[in-house]
Short mmCIF file of C-alpha atoms in Angstrom, two decimals:
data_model
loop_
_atom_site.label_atom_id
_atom_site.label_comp_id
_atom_site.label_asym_id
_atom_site.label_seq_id
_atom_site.Cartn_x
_atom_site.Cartn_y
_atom_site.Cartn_z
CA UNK F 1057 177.99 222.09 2.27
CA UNK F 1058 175.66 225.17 2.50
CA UNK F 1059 176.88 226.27 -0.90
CA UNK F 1060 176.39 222.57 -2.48
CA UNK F 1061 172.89 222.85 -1.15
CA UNK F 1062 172.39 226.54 -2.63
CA UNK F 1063 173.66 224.83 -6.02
CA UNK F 1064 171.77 222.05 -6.12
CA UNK F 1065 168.93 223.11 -4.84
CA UNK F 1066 167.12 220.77 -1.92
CA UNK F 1067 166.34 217.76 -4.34
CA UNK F 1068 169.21 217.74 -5.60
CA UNK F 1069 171.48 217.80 -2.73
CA UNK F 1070 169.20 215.07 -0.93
CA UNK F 1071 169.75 212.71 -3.79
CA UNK F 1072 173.99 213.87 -3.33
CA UNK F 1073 173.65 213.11 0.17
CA UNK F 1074 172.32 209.99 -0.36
CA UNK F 1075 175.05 208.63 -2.51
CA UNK F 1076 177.64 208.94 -0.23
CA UNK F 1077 180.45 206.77 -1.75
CA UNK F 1078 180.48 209.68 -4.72
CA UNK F 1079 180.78 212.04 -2.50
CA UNK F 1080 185.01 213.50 -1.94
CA UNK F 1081 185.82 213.41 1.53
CA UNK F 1082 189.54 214.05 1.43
CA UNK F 1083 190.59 215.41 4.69
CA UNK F 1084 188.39 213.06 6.60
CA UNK F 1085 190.42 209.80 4.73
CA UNK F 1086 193.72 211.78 5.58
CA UNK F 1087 192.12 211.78 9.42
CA UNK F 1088 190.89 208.33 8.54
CA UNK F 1089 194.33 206.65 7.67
CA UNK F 1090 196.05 208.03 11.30
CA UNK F 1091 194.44 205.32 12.61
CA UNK F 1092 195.05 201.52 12.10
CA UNK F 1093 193.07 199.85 14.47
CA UNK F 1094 189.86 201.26 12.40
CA UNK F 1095 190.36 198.24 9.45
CA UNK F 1096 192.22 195.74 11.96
CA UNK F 1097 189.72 192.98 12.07
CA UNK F 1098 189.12 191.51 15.58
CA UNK F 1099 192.03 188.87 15.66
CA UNK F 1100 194.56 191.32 15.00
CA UNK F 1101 192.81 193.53 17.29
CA UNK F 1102 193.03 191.18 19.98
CA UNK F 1103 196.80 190.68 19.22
CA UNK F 1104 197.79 194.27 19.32
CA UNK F 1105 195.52 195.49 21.90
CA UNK F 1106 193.91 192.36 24.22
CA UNK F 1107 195.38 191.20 27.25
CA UNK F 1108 198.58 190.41 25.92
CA UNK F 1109 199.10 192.58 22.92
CA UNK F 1110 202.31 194.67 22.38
CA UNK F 1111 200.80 197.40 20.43
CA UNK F 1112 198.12 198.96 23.30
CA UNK F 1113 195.36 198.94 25.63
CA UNK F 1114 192.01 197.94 24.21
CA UNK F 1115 191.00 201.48 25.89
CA UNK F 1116 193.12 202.80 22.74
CA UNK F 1117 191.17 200.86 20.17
CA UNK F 1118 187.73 202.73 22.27
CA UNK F 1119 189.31 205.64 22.10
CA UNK F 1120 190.04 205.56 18.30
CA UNK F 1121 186.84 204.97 17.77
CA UNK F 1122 185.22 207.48 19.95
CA UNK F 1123 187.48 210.32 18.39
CA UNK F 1124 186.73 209.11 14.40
CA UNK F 1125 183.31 209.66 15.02
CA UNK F 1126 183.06 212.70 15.87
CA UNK F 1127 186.25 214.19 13.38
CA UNK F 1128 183.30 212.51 10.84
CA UNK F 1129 180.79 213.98 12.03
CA UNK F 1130 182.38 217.43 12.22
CA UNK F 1131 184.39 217.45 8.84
CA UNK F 1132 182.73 214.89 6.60
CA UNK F 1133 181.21 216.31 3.22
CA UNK F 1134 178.84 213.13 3.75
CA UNK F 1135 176.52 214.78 6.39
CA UNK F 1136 173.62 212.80 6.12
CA UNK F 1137 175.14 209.66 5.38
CA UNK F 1138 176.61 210.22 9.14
CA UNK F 1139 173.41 211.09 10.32
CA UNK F 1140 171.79 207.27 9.33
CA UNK F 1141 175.07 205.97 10.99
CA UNK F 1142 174.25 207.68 13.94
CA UNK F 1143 170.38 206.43 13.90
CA UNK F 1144 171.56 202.83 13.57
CA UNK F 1145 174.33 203.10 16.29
CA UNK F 1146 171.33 203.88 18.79
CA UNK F 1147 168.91 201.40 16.58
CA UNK F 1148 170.90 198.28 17.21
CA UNK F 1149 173.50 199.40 19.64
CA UNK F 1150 176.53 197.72 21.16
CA UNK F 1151 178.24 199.58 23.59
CA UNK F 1152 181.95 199.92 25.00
CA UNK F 1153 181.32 199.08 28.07
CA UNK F 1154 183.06 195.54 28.27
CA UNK F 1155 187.27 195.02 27.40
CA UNK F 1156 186.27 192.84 24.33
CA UNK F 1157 183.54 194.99 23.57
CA UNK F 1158 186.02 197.80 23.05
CA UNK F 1159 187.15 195.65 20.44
CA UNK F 1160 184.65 194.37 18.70
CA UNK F 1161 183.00 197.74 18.18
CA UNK F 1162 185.32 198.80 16.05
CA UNK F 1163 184.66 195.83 13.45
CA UNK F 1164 181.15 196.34 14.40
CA UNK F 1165 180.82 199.75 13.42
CA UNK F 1166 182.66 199.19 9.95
CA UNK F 1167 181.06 195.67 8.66
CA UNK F 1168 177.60 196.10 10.05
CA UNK F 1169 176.58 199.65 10.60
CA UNK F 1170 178.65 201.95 8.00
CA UNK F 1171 178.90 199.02 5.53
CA UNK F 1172 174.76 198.63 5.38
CA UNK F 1173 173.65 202.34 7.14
CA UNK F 1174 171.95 202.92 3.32
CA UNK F 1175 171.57 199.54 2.21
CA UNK F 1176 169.05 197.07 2.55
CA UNK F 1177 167.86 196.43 5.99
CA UNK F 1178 167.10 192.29 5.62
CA UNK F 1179 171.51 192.99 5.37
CA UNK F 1180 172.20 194.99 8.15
CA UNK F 1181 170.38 193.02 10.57
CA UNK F 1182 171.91 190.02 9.88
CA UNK F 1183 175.27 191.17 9.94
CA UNK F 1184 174.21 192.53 13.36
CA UNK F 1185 172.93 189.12 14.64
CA UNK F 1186 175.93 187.36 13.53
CA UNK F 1187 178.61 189.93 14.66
CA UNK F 1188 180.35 188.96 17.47
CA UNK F 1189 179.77 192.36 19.32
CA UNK F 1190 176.42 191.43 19.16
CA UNK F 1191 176.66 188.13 20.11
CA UNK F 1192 178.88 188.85 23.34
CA UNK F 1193 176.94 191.89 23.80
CA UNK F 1194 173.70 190.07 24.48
CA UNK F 1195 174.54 186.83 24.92
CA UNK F 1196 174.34 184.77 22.08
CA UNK F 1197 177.40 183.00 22.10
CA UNK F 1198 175.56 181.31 25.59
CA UNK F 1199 172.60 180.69 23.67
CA UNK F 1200 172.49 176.77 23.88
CA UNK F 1201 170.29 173.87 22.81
CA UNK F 1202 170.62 172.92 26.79
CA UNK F 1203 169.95 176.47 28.23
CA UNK F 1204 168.28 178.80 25.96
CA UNK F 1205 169.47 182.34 26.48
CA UNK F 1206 166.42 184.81 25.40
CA UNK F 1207 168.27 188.04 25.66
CA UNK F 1208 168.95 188.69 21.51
CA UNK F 1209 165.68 187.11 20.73
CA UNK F 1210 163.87 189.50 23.06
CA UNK F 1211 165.75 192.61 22.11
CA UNK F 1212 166.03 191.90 18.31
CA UNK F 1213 162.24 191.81 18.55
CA UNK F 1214 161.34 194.50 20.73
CA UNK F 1215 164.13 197.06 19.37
CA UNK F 1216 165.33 195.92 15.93
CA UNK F 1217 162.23 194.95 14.38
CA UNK F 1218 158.77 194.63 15.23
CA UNK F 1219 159.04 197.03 18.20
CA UNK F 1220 157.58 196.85 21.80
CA UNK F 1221 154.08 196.33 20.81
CA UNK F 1222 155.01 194.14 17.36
CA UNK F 1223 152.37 191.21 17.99
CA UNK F 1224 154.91 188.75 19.86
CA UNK F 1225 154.51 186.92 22.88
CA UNK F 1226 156.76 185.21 25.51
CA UNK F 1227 156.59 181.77 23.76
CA UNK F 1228 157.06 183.46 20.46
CA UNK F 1229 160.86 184.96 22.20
CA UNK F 1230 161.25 181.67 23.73
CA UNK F 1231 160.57 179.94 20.16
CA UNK F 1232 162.80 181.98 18.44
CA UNK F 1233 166.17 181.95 20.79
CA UNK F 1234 166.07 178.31 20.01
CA UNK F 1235 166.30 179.58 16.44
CA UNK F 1236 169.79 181.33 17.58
CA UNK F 1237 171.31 178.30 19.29
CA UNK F 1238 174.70 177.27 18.40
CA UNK F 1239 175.34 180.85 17.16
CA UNK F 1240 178.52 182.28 17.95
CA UNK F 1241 182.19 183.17 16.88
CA UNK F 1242 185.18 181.46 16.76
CA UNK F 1243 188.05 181.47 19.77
CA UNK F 1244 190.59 183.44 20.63
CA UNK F 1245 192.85 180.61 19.74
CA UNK F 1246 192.56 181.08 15.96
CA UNK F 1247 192.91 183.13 13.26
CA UNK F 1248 189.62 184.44 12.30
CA UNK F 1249 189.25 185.05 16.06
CA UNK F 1250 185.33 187.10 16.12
CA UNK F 1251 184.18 185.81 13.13
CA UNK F 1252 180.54 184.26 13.21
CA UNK F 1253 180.74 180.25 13.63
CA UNK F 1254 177.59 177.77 13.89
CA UNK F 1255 178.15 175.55 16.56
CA UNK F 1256 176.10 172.94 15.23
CA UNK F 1257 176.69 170.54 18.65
CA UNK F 1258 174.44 173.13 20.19
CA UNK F 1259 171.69 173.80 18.10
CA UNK F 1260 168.17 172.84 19.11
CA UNK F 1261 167.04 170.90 16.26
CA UNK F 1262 163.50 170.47 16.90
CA UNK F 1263 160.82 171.88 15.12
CA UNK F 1264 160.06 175.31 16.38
CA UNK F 1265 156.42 178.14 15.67
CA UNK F 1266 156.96 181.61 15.73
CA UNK F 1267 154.44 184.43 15.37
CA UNK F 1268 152.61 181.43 13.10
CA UNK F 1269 155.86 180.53 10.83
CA UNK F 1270 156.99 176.84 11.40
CA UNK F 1271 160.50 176.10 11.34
CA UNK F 1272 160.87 171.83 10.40
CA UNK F 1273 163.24 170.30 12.61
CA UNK F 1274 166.89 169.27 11.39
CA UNK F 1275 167.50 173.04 10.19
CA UNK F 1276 170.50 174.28 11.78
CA UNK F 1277 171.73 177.63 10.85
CA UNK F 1278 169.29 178.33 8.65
CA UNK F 1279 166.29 178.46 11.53
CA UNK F 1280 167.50 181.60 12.64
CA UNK F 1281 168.22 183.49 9.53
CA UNK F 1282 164.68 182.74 7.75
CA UNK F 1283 163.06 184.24 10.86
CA UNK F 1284 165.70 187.03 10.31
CA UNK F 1285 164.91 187.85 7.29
CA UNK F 1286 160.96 187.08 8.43
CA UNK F 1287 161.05 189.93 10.94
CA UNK F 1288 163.19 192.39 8.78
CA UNK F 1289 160.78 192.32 5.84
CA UNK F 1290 157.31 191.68 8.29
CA UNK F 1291 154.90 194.80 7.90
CA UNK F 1292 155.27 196.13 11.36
CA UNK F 1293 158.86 196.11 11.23
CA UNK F 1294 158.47 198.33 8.02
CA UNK F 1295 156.24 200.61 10.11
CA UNK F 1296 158.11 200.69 13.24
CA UNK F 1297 161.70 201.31 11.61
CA UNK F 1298 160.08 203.91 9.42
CA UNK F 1299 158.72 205.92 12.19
CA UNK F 1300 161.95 204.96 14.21
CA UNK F 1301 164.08 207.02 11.54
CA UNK F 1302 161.20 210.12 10.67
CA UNK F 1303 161.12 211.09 14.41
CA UNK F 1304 165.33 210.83 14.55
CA UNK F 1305 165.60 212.66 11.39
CA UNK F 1306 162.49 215.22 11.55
CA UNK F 1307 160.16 215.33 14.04
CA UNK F 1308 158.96 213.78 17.28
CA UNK F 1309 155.07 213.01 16.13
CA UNK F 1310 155.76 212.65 12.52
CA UNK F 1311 152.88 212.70 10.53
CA UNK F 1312 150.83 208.80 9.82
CA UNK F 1313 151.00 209.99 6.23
CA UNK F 1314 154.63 210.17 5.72
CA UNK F 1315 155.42 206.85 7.86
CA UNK F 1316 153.48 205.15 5.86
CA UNK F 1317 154.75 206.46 2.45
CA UNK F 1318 158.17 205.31 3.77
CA UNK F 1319 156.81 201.94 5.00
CA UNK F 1320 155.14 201.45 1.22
CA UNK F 1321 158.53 202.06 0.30
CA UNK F 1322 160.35 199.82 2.46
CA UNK F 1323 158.15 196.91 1.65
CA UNK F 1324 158.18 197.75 -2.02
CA UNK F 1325 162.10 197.98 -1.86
CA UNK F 1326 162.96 195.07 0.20
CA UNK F 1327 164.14 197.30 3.03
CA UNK F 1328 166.14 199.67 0.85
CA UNK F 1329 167.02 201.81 3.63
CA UNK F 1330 168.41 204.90 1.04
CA UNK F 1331 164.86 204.95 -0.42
CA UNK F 1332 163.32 204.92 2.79
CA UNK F 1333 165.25 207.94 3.38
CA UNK F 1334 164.72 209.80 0.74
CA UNK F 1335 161.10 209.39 1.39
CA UNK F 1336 161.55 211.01 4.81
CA UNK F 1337 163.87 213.86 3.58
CA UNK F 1338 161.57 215.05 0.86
CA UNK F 1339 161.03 218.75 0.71
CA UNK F 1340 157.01 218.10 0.97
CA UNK F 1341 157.58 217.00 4.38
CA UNK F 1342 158.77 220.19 6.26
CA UNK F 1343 155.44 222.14 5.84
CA UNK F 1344 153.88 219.61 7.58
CA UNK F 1345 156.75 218.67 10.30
CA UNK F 1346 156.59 222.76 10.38
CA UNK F 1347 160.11 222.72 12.60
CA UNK F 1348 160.52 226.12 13.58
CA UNK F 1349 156.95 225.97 16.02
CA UNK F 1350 157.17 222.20 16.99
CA UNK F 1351 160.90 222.34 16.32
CA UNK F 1352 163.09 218.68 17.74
CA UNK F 1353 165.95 219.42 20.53
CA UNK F 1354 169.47 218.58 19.13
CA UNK F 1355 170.89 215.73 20.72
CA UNK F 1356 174.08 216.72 22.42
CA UNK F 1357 176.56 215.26 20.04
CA UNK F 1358 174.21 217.26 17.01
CA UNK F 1359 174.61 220.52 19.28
CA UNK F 1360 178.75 220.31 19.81
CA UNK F 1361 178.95 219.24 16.38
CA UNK F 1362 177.02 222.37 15.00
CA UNK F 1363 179.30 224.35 17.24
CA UNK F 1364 182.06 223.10 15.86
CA UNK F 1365 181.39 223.52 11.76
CA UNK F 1366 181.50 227.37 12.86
CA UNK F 1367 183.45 228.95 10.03
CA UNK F 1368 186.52 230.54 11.06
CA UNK F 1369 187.21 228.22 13.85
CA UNK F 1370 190.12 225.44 13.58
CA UNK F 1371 189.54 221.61 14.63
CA UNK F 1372 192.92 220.33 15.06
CA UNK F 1373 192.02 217.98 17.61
CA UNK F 1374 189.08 216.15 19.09
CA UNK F 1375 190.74 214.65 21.72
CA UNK F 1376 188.88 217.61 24.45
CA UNK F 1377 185.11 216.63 23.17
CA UNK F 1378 184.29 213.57 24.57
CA UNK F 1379 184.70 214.48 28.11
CA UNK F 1380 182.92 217.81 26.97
CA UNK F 1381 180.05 214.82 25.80
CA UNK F 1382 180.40 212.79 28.69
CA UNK F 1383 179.10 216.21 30.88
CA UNK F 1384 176.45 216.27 28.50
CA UNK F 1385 175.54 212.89 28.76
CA UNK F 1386 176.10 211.85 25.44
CA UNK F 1387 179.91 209.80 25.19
CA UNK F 1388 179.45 208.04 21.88
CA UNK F 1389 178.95 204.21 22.39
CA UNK F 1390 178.66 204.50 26.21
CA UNK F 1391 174.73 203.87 26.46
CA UNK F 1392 174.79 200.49 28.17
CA UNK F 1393 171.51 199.41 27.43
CA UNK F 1394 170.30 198.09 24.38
CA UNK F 1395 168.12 200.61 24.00
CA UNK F 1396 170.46 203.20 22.64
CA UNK F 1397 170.54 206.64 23.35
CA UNK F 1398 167.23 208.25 23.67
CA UNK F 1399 165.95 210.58 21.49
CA UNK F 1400 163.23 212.99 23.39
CA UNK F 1401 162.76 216.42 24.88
CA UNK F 1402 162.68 215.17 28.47
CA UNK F 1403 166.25 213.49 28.70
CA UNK F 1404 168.05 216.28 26.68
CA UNK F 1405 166.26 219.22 27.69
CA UNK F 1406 166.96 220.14 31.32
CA UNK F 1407 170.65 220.16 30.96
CA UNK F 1408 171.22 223.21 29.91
CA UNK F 1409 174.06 225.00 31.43
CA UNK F 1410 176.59 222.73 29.88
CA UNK F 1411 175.66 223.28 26.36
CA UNK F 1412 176.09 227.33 27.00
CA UNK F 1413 179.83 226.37 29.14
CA UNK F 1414 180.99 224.39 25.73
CA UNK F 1415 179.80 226.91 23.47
CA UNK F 1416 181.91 229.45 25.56
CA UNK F 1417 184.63 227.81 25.86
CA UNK F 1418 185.18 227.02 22.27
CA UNK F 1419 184.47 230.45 20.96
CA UNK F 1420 186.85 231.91 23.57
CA UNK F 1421 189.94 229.26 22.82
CA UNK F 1422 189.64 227.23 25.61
CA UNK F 1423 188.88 224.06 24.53
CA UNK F 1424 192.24 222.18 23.48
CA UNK F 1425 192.69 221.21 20.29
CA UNK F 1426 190.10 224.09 19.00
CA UNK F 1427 191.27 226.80 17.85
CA UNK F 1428 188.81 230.15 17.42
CA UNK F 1429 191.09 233.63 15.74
CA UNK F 1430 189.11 236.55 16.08
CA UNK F 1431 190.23 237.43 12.87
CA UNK F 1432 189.42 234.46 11.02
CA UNK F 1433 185.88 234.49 12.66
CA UNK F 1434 185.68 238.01 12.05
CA UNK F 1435 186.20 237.80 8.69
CA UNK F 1436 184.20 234.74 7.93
CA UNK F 1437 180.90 237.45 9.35
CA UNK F 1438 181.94 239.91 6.75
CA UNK F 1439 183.79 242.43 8.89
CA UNK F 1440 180.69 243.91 10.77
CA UNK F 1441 180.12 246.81 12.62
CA UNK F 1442 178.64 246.80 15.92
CA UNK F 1443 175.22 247.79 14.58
CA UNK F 1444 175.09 244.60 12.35
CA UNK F 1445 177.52 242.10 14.29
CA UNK F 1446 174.28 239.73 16.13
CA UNK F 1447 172.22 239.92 12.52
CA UNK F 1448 176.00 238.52 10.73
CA UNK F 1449 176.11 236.21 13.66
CA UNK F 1450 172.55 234.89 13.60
CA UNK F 1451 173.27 234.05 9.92
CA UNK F 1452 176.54 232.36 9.95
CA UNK F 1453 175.70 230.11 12.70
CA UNK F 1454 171.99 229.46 11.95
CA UNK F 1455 171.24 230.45 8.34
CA UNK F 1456 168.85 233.50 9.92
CA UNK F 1457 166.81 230.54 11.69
CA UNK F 1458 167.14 232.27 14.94
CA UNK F 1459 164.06 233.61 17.04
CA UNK F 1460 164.07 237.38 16.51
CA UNK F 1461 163.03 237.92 19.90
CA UNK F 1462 166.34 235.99 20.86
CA UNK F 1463 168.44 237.91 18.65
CA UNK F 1464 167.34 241.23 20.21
CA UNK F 1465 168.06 240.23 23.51
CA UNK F 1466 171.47 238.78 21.99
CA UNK F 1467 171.70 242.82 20.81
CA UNK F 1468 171.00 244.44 23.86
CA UNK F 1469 174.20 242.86 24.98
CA UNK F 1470 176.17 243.73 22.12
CA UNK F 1471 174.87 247.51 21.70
CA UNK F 1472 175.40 248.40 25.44
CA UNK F 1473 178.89 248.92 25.44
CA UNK F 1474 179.63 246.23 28.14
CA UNK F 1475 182.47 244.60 25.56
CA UNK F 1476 183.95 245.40 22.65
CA UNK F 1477 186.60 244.05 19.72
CA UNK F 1478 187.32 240.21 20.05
CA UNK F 1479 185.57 239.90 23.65
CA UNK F 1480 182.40 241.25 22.10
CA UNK F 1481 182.74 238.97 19.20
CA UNK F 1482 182.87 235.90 21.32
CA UNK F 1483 180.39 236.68 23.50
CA UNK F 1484 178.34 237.27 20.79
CA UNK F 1485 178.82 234.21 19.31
CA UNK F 1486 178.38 232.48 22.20
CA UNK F 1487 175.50 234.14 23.10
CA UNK F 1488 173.70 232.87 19.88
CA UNK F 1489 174.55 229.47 20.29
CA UNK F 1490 172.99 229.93 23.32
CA UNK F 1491 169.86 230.77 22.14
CA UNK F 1492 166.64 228.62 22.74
CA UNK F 1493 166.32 228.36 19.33
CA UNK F 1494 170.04 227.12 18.40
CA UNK F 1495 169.14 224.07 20.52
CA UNK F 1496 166.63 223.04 17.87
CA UNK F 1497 168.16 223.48 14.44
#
């Protein structure tokens, strides 16, 4: 990919990027097609892998899941297509932490995230609200006309759209999980088990206000997708998911000016989530993000994955990285909260000691499934010398982005004869992606 971008210059490769279905990914499909479960839909699912299924245990459908995402994220040619997928995992998440949840997660992550990650966000929120991970996850399928459950109307308020401070109150959350009764998804007992159903016996048909929009009674479904597509088109929303996606993708204080280009945007492009991106990736941008002195920690899973892309190292398998994530804090799908996975200095930052132990251990072989020749590494740096092995190093695994000051310290290892051949070369390596400054890229 660094040689696409040298090609095509920056504007160029963000507009590749952001067409992703043009984009050859042939060794990820092969990867792709070892695994069934991924385009099972959740009755068959639930027939090969539920309770009483006579293919596996759900945990393998979780599993599956777990270990796609990250051979994606490693060896896709559709980098920042994986990066939106990511921001929208954590935007609207549904964990794994439930049997059926293991199951509907996988439908969940095809049909609402990677279907809409670049498409239009009025889309991908309803397909959210009417999935049934969604719907089990926070209790909409016990949202009734007799017992109002206020858990999805809360959340899709507070964290999908409008955000914490979006202009709501309690009545307006009470209002609008009357909007959502009778949502849900058919029984295990048929064949489009998971698939959304309107319960129309429980639906609250009287008239309902929310945030000043009247809904007449004797709607039905249609109460709770007008204030869907309400909220996912409302101004703050446009503000909030702007800013939501600029400090995931650039910076943690990105500047008013760019949010609210890419809320003009948004509004202008009915949610058109690509656009919106491409506002936040343009070039113009970095000067003013200025990453290398207020640079943004790397997330865990953006750390091991950097790691990994090392040229000259083999991925054959992935199945030894989750656990290595789970010590980092960071198993995909496993945040339990609705929340998602945070995204700030202060929960990534302080554990440190595990990011240097994985970096070791992959550039020394000892990670299963990873597999790091000296020769092949060696070769991928040009075949340096001692004098000019941490300068190759600093610019195969960083592009020359590393702090000088790092890289000299990094040299005073290599230069004072404490190792030498391969053992020099992996500490080396290891050494770099140890850096402070590695963290940040």
């Amino acid at each position: 990919l660094y040689g696409e971008a040298q090609t095509r210059g920056y504007a160029g490769w963000l507009d590749w990027q952001l067409n992703p279905d043009a984009i050859a990914d042939a060794d990820v499909d092969a990867i792709l097609a070892g695994y069934p479960t991924l385009t099972m839909s959740c009755a068959e699912l639930f027939a090969g892998y539920g309770p009483n299924g006579n293919i596996g245990q759900n945990f393998d459908v979780s599993r599956a899941l777990t270990l796609v995402r990250l051979e994606r994220a490693v060896k896709s040619n559709r980098q920042l297509y994986e990066r939106v997928v990511d921001f929208w995992a954590d935007h609207i998440n549904v964990p794994q932490n439930e049997n059926a949840l293991r199951l509907f997660r996988t439908v969940y992550d095809r049909e609402v995230i990677r279907e809409h990650a670049l498409g239009y966000f009025p889309d991908i929120l309803m397909a959210s609200a009417k999935s049934a991970a969604m719907l089990m996850y926070l209790n909409g399928n016990e949202n009734v006309a007799s017992a109002p459950n206020e858990n999805y109307a809360r959340e899709v308020m507070e964290l999908h759209t409008l955000g914490v401070d979006g202009g709501y109150n309690e009545n307006d959350i009470q209002e609008l999980a009357r909007c959502f009764t009778g949502w849900t998804y058919y029984a295990q007992n048929t064949p489009i088990f998971g698939e959304f159903r309107f319960d129309s016996s429980n639906h609250d048909y009287g008239s309902k206000v929310v945030m000043g929009q009247t809904i007449p009674s004797g709607g039905g479904v249609s109460d709770g997708e007008f204030m869907l597509d309400y909220l996912a088109l409302h101004p703050t929303t446009a503000e909030y998911v702007s800013r939501e996606l600029a400090v995931f993708l650039l910076d943690y204080d990105p500047p008013q000016a760019l949010v609210d280009e890419a809320k003009a945007v948004f509004l202008a492009t009915g949610g058109h989530m690509k656009e919106v991106v491409r506002v936040i990736m343009d070039e113009k941008w970095i000067p003013m993000v200025d990453p290398w002195n207020t640079p943004k920690l790397s997330r865990p899973m953006h750390f091991v994955c950097s790691v990994l892309r090392t040229p000259g190292l083999t991925v054959s398998a992935m199945g030894a990285v989750p656990e290595a994530l789970e010590i980092l804090g960071h198993y995909p799908f496993q945040w339990s909260s609705p929340d998602g996975f945070p995204d700030d200095l202060n929960t990534w930052g302080s554990a440190v000691l595990p990011r240097w132990e994985f970096a070791f251990a992959v550039y020394f072989g000892s990670l299963p499934g990873i597999q790091a020749p000296a020769g092949a590494l060696y070769g991928e740096l040009g075949g340096p010398n001692a004098a000019d092995l941490t300068a190759r190093i600093g610019e195969l695994l960083a592009g020359g982005n590393i702090d000088p000051n790092e890289l000299r310290v990094v040299d005073d290892f290599v230069q004072s004869g404490v190792a030498a051949g391969p053992v020099l070369l992996r500490n080396a390596l290891a050494l770099v992606a140890c850096c402070p400054s590695y963290q940040y890229l």
